[in-house]
Each structure stands twice: as structure tokens, then as C-alpha cells.
Short mmCIF file of C-alpha atoms and ligand atoms in Angstrom, two decimals:
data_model
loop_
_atom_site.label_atom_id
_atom_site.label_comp_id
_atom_site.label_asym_id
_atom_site.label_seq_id
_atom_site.Cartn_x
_atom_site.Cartn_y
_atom_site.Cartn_z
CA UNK A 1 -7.70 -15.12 4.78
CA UNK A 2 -4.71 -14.99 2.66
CA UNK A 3 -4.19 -12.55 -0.73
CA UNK A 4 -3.45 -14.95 -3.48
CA UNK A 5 -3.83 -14.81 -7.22
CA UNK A 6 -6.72 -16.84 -8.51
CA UNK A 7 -5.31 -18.16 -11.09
CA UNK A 8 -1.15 -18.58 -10.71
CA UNK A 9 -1.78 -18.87 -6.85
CA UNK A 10 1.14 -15.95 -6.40
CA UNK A 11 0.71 -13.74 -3.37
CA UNK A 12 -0.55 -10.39 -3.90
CA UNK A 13 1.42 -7.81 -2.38
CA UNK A 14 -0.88 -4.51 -3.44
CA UNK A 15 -3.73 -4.80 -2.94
CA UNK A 16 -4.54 -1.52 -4.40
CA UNK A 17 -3.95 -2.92 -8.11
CA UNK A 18 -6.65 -4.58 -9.67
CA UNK A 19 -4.10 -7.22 -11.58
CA UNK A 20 -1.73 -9.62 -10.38
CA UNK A 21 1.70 -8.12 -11.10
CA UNK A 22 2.76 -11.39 -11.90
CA UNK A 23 0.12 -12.81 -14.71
CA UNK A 24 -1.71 -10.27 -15.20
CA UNK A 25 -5.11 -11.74 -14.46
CA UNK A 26 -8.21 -9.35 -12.68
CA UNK A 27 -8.40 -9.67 -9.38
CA UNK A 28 -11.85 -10.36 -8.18
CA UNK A 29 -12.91 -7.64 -6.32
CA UNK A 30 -12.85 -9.49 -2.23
CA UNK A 31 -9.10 -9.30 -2.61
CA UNK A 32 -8.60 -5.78 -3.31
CA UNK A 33 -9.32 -2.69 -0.78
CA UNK A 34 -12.46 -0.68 -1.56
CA UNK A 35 -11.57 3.22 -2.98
CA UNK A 36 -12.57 4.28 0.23
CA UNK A 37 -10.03 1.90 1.88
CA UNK A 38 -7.69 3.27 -0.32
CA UNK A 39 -8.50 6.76 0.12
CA UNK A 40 -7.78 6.17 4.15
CA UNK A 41 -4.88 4.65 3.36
CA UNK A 42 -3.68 7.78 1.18
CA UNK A 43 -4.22 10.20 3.62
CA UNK A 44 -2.56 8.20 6.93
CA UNK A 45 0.77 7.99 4.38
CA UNK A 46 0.50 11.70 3.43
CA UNK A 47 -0.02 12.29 7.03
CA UNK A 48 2.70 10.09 8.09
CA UNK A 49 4.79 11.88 5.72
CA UNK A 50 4.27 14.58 6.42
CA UNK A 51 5.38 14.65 10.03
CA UNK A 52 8.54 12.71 9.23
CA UNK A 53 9.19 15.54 7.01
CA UNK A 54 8.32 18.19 10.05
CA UNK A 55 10.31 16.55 12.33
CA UNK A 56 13.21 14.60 10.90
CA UNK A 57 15.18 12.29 13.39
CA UNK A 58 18.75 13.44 13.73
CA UNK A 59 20.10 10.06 13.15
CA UNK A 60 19.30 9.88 9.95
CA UNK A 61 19.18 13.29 8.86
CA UNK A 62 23.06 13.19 9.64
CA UNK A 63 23.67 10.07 7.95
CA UNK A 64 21.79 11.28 4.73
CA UNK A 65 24.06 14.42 4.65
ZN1 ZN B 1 -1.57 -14.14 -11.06
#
């Protein structure tokens, strides 16, 4: 299955919004992630975060300073 806007047939990229970012039309509600989808996907990027945060890789630690 592929994520496209209904109506101006534009792929959706987030599917965490409930419009397309390009017409602005509602997205019915098969293309989008439930909350609790979202929710999951909340706390794997906080928890992703914060290990990359913990445990910075040198290379670009030293290229950022
Ligand atoms: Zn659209």
C-alpha cells in the first residue's frame, strides 16, 4: 500500500498529520498512524535520542566543534 493524498494524489510523507501538507485536504483515517502508533513512535525517538546524546560518536562530535 502506498501513502497518497486522496484528492491531489501527492505522497504523504507524515503520516502523523491529519492534512496533506500540500492541499490541505483530511486525510481519511487508514492513511494515518493510530495515537498509539504515534505514541510508540515518540518514545523509540526520545529513546534514540537520548542515547545519541549519552554517547556521542567522536567523529562527529569533533567535526561539530
Ligand atoms: Zn493533497
Amino acid at each position: 500500500m502506498d501513502f497518497k493524498c486522496p484528492k491531489c494524489q501527492s505522497p504523504i510523507y507524515s503520516r502523523r498529520h491529519k492534512k496533506c501538507g500540500q492541499c490541505g485536504a483530511e486525510l481519511p483515517p487508514e492513511l494515518l498512524l493510530t495515537s498509539e502508533q504515534v505514541k510508540a513512535m515518540d518514545v523509540q525517538l526520545e529513546q534514540e535520542d537520548k542515547r545519541r546524546r549519552e554517547f556521542p560518536l567522536p567523529d562527529t562530535s569533533s567535526s561539530v566543534l
